[in-house]
GROMACS .gro file of C-alpha atoms in nm:
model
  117
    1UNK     CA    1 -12.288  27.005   9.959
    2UNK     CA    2 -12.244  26.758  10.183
    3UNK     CA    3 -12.478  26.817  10.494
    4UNK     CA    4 -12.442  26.577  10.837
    5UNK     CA    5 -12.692  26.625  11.082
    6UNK     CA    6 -12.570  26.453  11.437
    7UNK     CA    7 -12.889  26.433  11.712
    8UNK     CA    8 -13.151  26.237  11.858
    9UNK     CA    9 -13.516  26.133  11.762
   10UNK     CA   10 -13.594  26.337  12.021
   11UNK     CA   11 -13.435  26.616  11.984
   12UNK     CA   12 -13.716  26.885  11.831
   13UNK     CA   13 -13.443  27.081  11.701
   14UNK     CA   14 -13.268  26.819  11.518
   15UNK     CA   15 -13.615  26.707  11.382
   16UNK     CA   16 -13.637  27.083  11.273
   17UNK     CA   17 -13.296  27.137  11.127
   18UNK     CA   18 -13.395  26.750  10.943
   19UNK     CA   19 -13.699  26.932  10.820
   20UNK     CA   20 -13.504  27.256  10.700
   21UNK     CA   21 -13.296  27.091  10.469
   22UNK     CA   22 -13.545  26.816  10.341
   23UNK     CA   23 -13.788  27.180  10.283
   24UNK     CA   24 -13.483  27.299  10.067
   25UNK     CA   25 -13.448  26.943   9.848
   26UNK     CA   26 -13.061  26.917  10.010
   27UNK     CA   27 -12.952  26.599  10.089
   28UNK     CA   28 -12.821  26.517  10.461
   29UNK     CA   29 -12.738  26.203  10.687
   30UNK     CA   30 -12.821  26.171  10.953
   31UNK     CA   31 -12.648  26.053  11.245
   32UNK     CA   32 -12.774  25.932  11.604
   33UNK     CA   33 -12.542  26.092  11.867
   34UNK     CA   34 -12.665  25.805  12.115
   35UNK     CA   35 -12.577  25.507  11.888
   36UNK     CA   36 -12.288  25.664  11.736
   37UNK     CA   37 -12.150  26.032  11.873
   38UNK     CA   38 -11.869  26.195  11.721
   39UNK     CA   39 -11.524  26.025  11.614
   40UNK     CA   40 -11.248  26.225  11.780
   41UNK     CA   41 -11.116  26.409  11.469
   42UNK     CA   42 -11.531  26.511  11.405
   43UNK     CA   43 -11.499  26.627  11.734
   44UNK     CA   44 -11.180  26.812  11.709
   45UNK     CA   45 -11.325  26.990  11.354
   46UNK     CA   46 -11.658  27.103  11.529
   47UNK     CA   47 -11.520  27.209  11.816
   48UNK     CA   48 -11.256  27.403  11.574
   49UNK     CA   49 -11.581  27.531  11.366
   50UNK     CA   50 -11.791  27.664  11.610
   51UNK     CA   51 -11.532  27.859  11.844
   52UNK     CA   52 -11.456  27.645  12.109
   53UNK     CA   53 -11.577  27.467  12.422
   54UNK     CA   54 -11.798  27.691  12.556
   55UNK     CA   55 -12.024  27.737  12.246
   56UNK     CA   56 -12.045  27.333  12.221
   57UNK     CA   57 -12.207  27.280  12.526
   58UNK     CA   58 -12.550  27.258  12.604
   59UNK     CA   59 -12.528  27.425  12.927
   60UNK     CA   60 -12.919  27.399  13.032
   61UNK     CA   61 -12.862  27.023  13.007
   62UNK     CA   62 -12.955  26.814  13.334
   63UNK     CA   63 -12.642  26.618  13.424
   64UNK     CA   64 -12.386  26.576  13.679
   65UNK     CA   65 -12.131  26.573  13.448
   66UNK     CA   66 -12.229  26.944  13.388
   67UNK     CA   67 -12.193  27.075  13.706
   68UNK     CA   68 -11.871  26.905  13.692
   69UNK     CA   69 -11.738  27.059  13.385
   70UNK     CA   70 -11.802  27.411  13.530
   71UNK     CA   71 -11.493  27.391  13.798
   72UNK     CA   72 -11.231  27.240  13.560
   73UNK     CA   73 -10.946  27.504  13.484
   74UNK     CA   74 -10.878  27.391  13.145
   75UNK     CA   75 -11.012  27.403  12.847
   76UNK     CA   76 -10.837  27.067  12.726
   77UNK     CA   77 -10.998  26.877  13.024
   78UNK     CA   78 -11.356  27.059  12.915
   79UNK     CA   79 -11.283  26.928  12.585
   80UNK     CA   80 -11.210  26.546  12.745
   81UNK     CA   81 -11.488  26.570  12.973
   82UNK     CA   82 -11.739  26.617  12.684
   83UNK     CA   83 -11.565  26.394  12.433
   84UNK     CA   84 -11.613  26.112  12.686
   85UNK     CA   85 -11.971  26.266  12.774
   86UNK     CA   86 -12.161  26.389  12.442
   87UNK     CA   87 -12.498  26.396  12.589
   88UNK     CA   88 -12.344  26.757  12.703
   89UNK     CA   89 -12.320  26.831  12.355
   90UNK     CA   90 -12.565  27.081  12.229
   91UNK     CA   91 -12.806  26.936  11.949
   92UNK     CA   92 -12.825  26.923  11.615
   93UNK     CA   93 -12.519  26.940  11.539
   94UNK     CA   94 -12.478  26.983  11.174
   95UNK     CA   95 -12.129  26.962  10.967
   96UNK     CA   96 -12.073  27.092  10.596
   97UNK     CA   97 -11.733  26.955  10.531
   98UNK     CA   98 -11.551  27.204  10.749
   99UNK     CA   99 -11.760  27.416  10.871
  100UNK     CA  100 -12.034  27.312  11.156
  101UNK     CA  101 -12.302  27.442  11.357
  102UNK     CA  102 -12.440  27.363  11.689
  103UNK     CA  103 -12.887  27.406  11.787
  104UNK     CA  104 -13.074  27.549  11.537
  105UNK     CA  105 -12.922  27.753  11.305
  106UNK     CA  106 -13.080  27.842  10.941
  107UNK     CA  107 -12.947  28.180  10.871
  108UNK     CA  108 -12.623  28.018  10.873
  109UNK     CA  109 -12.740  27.718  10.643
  110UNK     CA  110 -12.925  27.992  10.415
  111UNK     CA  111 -12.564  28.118  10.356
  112UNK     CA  112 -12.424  27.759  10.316
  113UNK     CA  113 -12.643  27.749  10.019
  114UNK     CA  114 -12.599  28.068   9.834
  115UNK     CA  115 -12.241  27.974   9.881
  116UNK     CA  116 -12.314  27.642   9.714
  117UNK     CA  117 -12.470  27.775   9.415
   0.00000   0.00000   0.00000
């Protein structure tokens, strides 16, 4: 299992989902979304993942940007708009080869590991 965990030191749900594996003795990086953000194939394999634009985006964040992305047509220039601005990402992110997950999420993890075993 190979478990990446992309967020912020302030983020309490990355600092949860941290917790939740490091409770479970699993191994995961993690990866500051400020510093670094997602590559563009990450990006393109998350976005894959977890359905599409819409369930990506945090849309109770407080940003311009946001209130932008709601009257763009496509969902190519959604998918531009928040590759160039990730802070519109919702957090933690976390990626198990493949398959990803965006906020909090440990029922999914749960079956991550059962898988694993």
């Amino acid at each position: 299992m190979n478990i990446q965990i992309f967020g912020t030191g302030k983020s309490f749900d990355t600092k949860k989902a941290e917790r939740w594996f490091k409770e479970r003795r699993v191994r995961a990086q993690f990866i500051d979304m400020k510093r670094y953000g997602l590559s563009g194939r990450e990006f393109d394999s998350v976005l894959a993942a977890v359905g599409g634009i819409e369930n990506l985006v945090d849309w109770t964040a407080k940003s311009p940007e946001l209130d932008l992305l709601k009257y763009l047509a496509s969902d190519r220039d959604k998918e531009d708009k928040v590759f160039a601005h990730q802070e519109l990402i919702r957090l933690p992110v976390v990626r198990n080869g493949k398959q990803a997950t965006v906020g909090y999420a440990p029922e999914i993890w749960e079956q991550w590991l059962k898988a694993d075993k």
